Amino acid sequence: MRILVLGAGKMGSFFLDLLSFDHETAVYEKNAQRLRFTYNTLRFTTLEEIAEFKPELVINAATVKYTLAAFDEVIPYLPDDCIISDIASVKTGLKEFYSNCGHRYVSTHPMFGPTFANLNQLSQENAIIINEGDYMGRIFFKDLYQKLGLNIYEYSFEEHDRTVAYSLSIPFVSTFVFAAVMKHQDAPGTTFKRHLNIAKGVLSEDDFLLQEILFNPYTSGQVEKIRTELKELLDIIDRKDAEGMKTYLNKIRNNVKRDIDLLK
């Protein structure tokens, strides 16, 4: 299959490495400096090259801020039967776009990302495939993700955004709060250092990506839960309520245990 990847960033390069030995691949990237680190693939910097390549599948790996703009730019140069796809972690506006684009489409979300995951060992990581897209496109990504050992979930666009609001916004906001109140530690403990490493990783993400995740319409309700829990915990601390603390710790231990059991 002739596959065009839009963007030679971390995820674009990952998909090129993954696909280039089994398919005829090309990458379109305006920043020629990024193309220095791609291999075994055609490297395009002009739209005319895309038209000559005649891709059968496009994987849009541009940053969230430019996902729709990248589609708008290349679609006039694609064959009518080309399937277009995205791997965006935020699907805002994509359902409406796909409904009017005139192309078959598939939308997925590899939830591991390049920041924390070991890309050589992904068996503990997850991927979401939107169940509203083209059947053959969904089969292609399902086969690809299965080969990587990913745990695959199929959601609608709305279900995806609800899931992301929970699985990303809560840890992101918790990390922001930690980073906002932290100060330099001459002798940091192990727990502090681990939280600091997480904060460095999250804050290295693209600002627009962080913004879009937090501006997800379902995020506010999740953040409100954090505020409610903090209020309860602060009340227990202020009253030095040993029994209340014991009850609270049992509650959150059960929450963690339940999640771990579900992930097994």
Tab-separated table of C-alpha atoms in Angstrom:
chain	number	residue	atom	x	y	z
A	1	MET	CA	0.000	0.000	0.000
A	2	ARG	CA	1.159	3.540	-0.721
A	3	ILE	CA	1.005	5.422	2.583
A	4	LEU	CA	1.641	9.128	3.106
A	5	VAL	CA	2.439	10.430	6.595
A	6	LEU	CA	1.882	14.122	7.278
A	7	GLY	CA	4.537	15.434	9.652
A	8	ALA	CA	7.931	14.028	10.599
A	9	GLY	CA	7.696	14.671	14.327
A	10	LYS	CA	7.894	12.001	17.018
A	11	MET	CA	4.720	10.120	16.114
A	12	GLY	CA	5.092	10.654	12.372
A	13	SER	CA	8.588	9.187	12.481
A	14	PHE	CA	7.330	6.310	14.636
A	15	PHE	CA	4.702	5.357	12.053
A	16	LEU	CA	7.201	5.657	9.212
A	17	ASP	CA	9.639	3.335	10.988
A	18	LEU	CA	6.779	0.944	11.645
A	19	LEU	CA	5.345	0.864	8.126
A	20	SER	CA	8.219	1.522	5.729
A	21	PHE	CA	9.413	-2.081	5.482
A	22	ASP	CA	5.993	-3.491	4.546
A	23	HIS	CA	4.579	-0.614	2.496
A	24	GLU	CA	5.650	2.088	0.086
A	25	THR	CA	5.793	5.116	2.353
A	26	ALA	CA	6.320	8.837	1.966
A	27	VAL	CA	6.364	11.744	4.386
A	28	TYR	CA	5.299	15.330	3.733
A	29	GLU	CA	7.078	17.801	5.984
A	30	LYS	CA	7.559	21.532	5.390
A	31	ASN	CA	10.490	21.717	7.803
A	32	ALA	CA	13.241	20.047	5.782
A	33	GLN	CA	15.455	19.816	8.892
A	34	ARG	CA	13.141	17.147	10.310
A	35	LEU	CA	13.556	14.995	7.219
A	36	ARG	CA	17.210	14.392	8.069
A	37	PHE	CA	16.181	11.663	10.499
A	38	THR	CA	13.841	9.721	8.201
A	39	TYR	CA	15.003	6.725	6.190
A	40	ASN	CA	13.642	4.027	3.888
A	41	THR	CA	10.879	6.414	2.827
A	42	LEU	CA	10.248	9.078	0.213
A	43	ARG	CA	10.596	12.617	1.526
A	44	PHE	CA	8.287	15.313	0.149
A	45	THR	CA	8.334	19.052	0.679
A	46	THR	CA	5.882	20.037	-2.089
A	47	LEU	CA	2.236	19.216	-2.712
A	48	GLU	CA	2.962	18.273	-6.319
A	49	GLU	CA	5.051	15.348	-5.084
A	50	ILE	CA	2.027	14.097	-3.150
A	51	ALA	CA	-0.100	14.189	-6.312
A	52	GLU	CA	2.507	12.131	-8.178
A	53	PHE	CA	2.763	9.599	-5.340
A	54	LYS	CA	-1.017	8.954	-5.370
A	55	PRO	CA	-1.322	7.673	-1.792
A	56	GLU	CA	-3.940	5.080	-0.891
A	57	LEU	CA	-3.843	6.029	2.795
A	58	VAL	CA	-2.882	9.281	4.536
A	59	ILE	CA	-1.900	9.285	8.222
A	60	ASN	CA	-2.112	12.807	9.591
A	61	ALA	CA	0.548	13.042	12.317
A	62	ALA	CA	0.682	16.841	12.415
A	63	THR	CA	0.382	18.413	15.855
A	64	VAL	CA	-3.176	18.895	17.115
A	65	LYS	CA	-3.096	22.595	16.304
A	66	TYR	CA	-2.512	21.871	12.614
A	67	THR	CA	-4.458	18.619	12.086
A	68	LEU	CA	-7.369	20.174	10.196
A	69	ALA	CA	-5.144	22.647	8.356
A	70	ALA	CA	-2.911	19.792	7.147
A	71	PHE	CA	-5.934	17.949	5.777
A	72	ASP	CA	-7.210	21.073	4.028
A	73	GLU	CA	-3.822	21.567	2.407
A	74	VAL	CA	-3.306	18.080	0.984
A	75	ILE	CA	-6.832	16.873	0.145
A	76	PRO	CA	-6.931	18.638	-3.249
A	77	TYR	CA	-3.858	16.583	-4.238
A	78	LEU	CA	-5.208	13.180	-3.154
A	79	PRO	CA	-6.908	10.541	-5.318
A	80	ASP	CA	-10.654	10.307	-4.764
A	81	ASP	CA	-10.371	6.784	-3.344
A	82	CYS	CA	-7.636	7.673	-0.819
A	83	ILE	CA	-8.505	6.972	2.821
A	84	ILE	CA	-7.543	9.792	5.179
A	85	SER	CA	-6.817	9.229	8.853
A	86	ASP	CA	-5.687	10.995	11.997
A	87	ILE	CA	-4.038	9.883	15.237
A	88	ALA	CA	-4.997	12.981	17.217
A	89	SER	CA	-5.453	12.758	20.964
A	90	VAL	CA	-8.148	15.438	20.722
A	91	LYS	CA	-10.955	14.850	18.219
A	92	THR	CA	-12.605	18.271	18.466
A	93	GLY	CA	-14.071	19.205	15.070
A	94	LEU	CA	-12.923	16.037	13.313
A	95	LYS	CA	-16.300	14.298	13.087
A	96	GLU	CA	-17.791	17.326	11.355
A	97	PHE	CA	-14.760	17.642	9.090
A	98	TYR	CA	-14.877	14.010	8.006
A	99	SER	CA	-18.614	14.233	7.285
A	100	ASN	CA	-17.953	16.906	4.668
A	101	CYS	CA	-14.502	16.021	3.302
A	102	GLY	CA	-15.599	13.655	0.528
A	103	HIS	CA	-13.103	10.933	1.485
A	104	ARG	CA	-13.342	7.684	3.372
A	105	TYR	CA	-11.748	8.137	6.766
A	106	VAL	CA	-10.528	6.410	9.898
A	107	SER	CA	-9.677	8.026	13.214
A	108	THR	CA	-7.525	6.415	15.903
A	109	HIS	CA	-5.668	7.433	19.042
A	110	PRO	CA	-2.515	5.532	20.043
A	111	MET	CA	-2.592	6.491	23.713
A	112	PHE	CA	0.999	5.634	24.545
A	113	GLY	CA	2.704	8.633	22.951
A	114	PRO	CA	6.486	8.963	22.662
A	115	THR	CA	7.077	10.826	25.930
A	116	PHE	CA	6.757	8.043	28.496
A	117	ALA	CA	6.177	4.794	26.611
A	118	ASN	CA	8.837	2.276	25.668
A	119	LEU	CA	8.147	2.095	21.943
A	120	ASN	CA	9.827	-1.304	21.788
A	121	GLN	CA	7.499	-2.779	24.417
A	122	LEU	CA	3.912	-1.631	24.074
A	123	SER	CA	1.984	-4.576	25.468
A	124	GLN	CA	0.866	-2.514	28.467
A	125	GLU	CA	-0.275	0.408	26.320
A	126	ASN	CA	-3.652	1.190	24.743
A	127	ALA	CA	-5.083	2.442	21.466
A	128	ILE	CA	-8.540	3.691	20.571
A	129	ILE	CA	-10.138	3.178	17.166
A	130	ILE	CA	-13.160	5.352	16.422
A	131	ASN	CA	-15.966	3.035	15.314
A	132	GLU	CA	-17.592	5.603	13.005
A	133	GLY	CA	-15.017	5.423	10.204
A	134	ASP	CA	-14.377	3.336	7.083
A	135	TYR	CA	-14.462	-0.407	7.751
A	136	MET	CA	-11.315	-1.286	5.792
A	137	GLY	CA	-9.475	1.635	7.355
A	138	ARG	CA	-10.406	0.415	10.820
A	139	ILE	CA	-9.236	-3.110	9.948
A	140	PHE	CA	-5.867	-1.748	8.781
A	141	PHE	CA	-5.197	0.021	12.079
A	142	LYS	CA	-6.608	-2.828	14.136
A	143	ASP	CA	-4.160	-5.245	12.509
A	144	LEU	CA	-1.315	-2.760	12.949
A	145	TYR	CA	-2.031	-2.141	16.629
A	146	GLN	CA	-2.496	-5.846	17.303
A	147	LYS	CA	0.970	-6.525	15.879
A	148	LEU	CA	2.333	-4.008	18.385
A	149	GLY	CA	0.583	-5.851	21.217
A	150	LEU	CA	-1.581	-2.839	22.090
A	151	ASN	CA	-4.857	-3.194	23.960
A	152	ILE	CA	-7.488	-1.939	21.519
A	153	TYR	CA	-10.759	-0.195	22.381
A	154	GLU	CA	-13.456	0.967	19.958
A	155	TYR	CA	-15.366	4.132	20.845
A	156	SER	CA	-17.468	6.745	19.104
A	157	PHE	CA	-16.060	10.264	18.783
A	158	GLU	CA	-18.078	11.337	21.836
A	159	GLU	CA	-17.030	8.310	23.895
A	160	HIS	CA	-13.407	8.995	22.965
A	161	ASP	CA	-13.574	12.577	24.201
A	162	ARG	CA	-15.188	11.482	27.454
A	163	THR	CA	-12.441	8.895	27.966
A	164	VAL	CA	-9.668	11.382	27.230
A	165	ALA	CA	-11.217	13.879	29.651
A	166	TYR	CA	-10.821	11.290	32.394
A	167	SER	CA	-7.582	9.532	31.460
A	168	LEU	CA	-5.580	12.624	30.469
A	169	SER	CA	-7.090	15.693	32.118
A	170	ILE	CA	-7.011	14.324	35.686
A	171	PRO	CA	-3.298	13.351	35.640
A	172	PHE	CA	-2.425	16.502	33.680
A	173	VAL	CA	-4.179	18.824	36.133
A	174	SER	CA	-2.729	16.941	39.108
A	175	THR	CA	0.719	17.385	37.577
A	176	PHE	CA	0.098	21.095	36.993
A	177	VAL	CA	-0.858	21.566	40.647
A	178	PHE	CA	2.271	19.716	41.790
A	179	ALA	CA	4.465	21.845	39.515
A	180	ALA	CA	2.734	25.058	40.609
A	181	VAL	CA	3.439	24.563	44.336
A	182	MET	CA	6.781	22.732	44.178
A	183	LYS	CA	10.040	24.358	45.185
A	184	HIS	CA	13.656	23.293	44.842
A	185	GLN	CA	14.638	20.408	47.087
A	186	ASP	CA	18.308	19.955	48.012
A	187	ALA	CA	17.621	16.386	49.111
A	188	PRO	CA	14.435	15.282	47.305
A	189	GLY	CA	12.842	11.984	48.256
A	190	THR	CA	12.125	9.208	45.764
A	191	THR	CA	8.423	10.072	45.472
A	192	PHE	CA	9.229	13.741	44.814
A	193	LYS	CA	11.740	12.814	42.104
A	194	ARG	CA	9.243	10.522	40.392
A	195	HIS	CA	6.595	13.231	40.379
A	196	LEU	CA	9.160	15.700	39.078
A	197	ASN	CA	10.048	13.399	36.174
A	198	ILE	CA	6.364	13.049	35.315
A	199	ALA	CA	5.982	16.835	35.428
A	200	LYS	CA	8.948	17.301	33.084
A	201	GLY	CA	7.445	14.832	30.640
A	202	VAL	CA	3.967	16.354	30.651
A	203	LEU	CA	5.267	19.910	30.372
A	204	SER	CA	7.437	18.940	27.392
A	205	GLU	CA	4.260	18.309	25.399
A	206	ASP	CA	3.048	20.866	22.867
A	207	ASP	CA	1.245	23.785	24.573
A	208	PHE	CA	-1.650	23.592	22.141
A	209	LEU	CA	-2.107	19.871	22.845
A	210	LEU	CA	-2.269	20.524	26.598
A	211	GLN	CA	-4.696	23.361	26.004
A	212	GLU	CA	-6.996	21.323	23.773
A	213	ILE	CA	-7.081	18.408	26.222
A	214	LEU	CA	-8.004	20.739	29.073
A	215	PHE	CA	-10.549	22.611	26.917
A	216	ASN	CA	-12.286	19.330	26.088
A	217	PRO	CA	-15.965	19.960	26.988
A	218	TYR	CA	-15.878	17.002	29.388
A	219	THR	CA	-12.758	18.123	31.279
A	220	SER	CA	-14.398	20.640	33.609
A	221	GLY	CA	-16.477	17.979	35.350
A	222	GLN	CA	-13.385	15.853	35.960
A	223	VAL	CA	-11.407	18.781	37.377
A	224	GLU	CA	-14.345	19.610	39.655
A	225	LYS	CA	-13.961	16.132	41.183
A	226	ILE	CA	-10.334	16.975	42.049
A	227	ARG	CA	-11.474	20.144	43.823
A	228	THR	CA	-14.111	18.200	45.771
A	229	GLU	CA	-11.590	15.566	46.885
A	230	LEU	CA	-9.028	18.197	47.898
A	231	LYS	CA	-11.635	19.968	49.990
A	232	GLU	CA	-12.499	16.715	51.792
A	233	LEU	CA	-8.842	15.843	52.358
A	234	LEU	CA	-7.982	19.323	53.610
A	235	ASP	CA	-10.877	19.146	56.061
A	236	ILE	CA	-9.562	15.817	57.431
A	237	ILE	CA	-6.067	17.290	57.774
A	238	ASP	CA	-7.277	20.466	59.513
A	239	ARG	CA	-9.289	18.413	62.028
A	240	LYS	CA	-6.461	15.862	62.456
A	241	ASP	CA	-9.184	13.254	62.059
A	242	ALA	CA	-7.345	9.913	62.331
A	243	GLU	CA	-10.461	7.828	61.708
A	244	GLY	CA	-11.462	10.040	58.799
A	245	MET	CA	-7.982	9.669	57.305
A	246	LYS	CA	-8.143	5.885	57.705
A	247	THR	CA	-11.488	5.783	55.923
A	248	TYR	CA	-10.201	8.073	53.169
A	249	LEU	CA	-7.054	5.997	52.596
A	250	ASN	CA	-9.127	2.811	52.420
A	251	LYS	CA	-11.351	4.458	49.824
A	252	ILE	CA	-8.522	5.501	47.550
A	253	ARG	CA	-6.658	2.199	47.978
A	254	ASN	CA	-9.798	0.410	46.821
A	255	ASN	CA	-10.018	2.778	43.834
A	256	VAL	CA	-6.435	1.989	42.832
A	257	LYS	CA	-6.910	-1.744	43.380
A	258	ARG	CA	-10.059	-1.767	41.254
A	259	ASP	CA	-8.266	0.010	38.391
A	260	ILE	CA	-5.302	-2.364	38.599
A	261	ASP	CA	-7.643	-5.371	38.520
A	262	LEU	CA	-9.405	-3.976	35.448
A	263	LEU	CA	-6.086	-3.509	33.655
A	264	LYS	CA	-4.940	-7.086	34.198
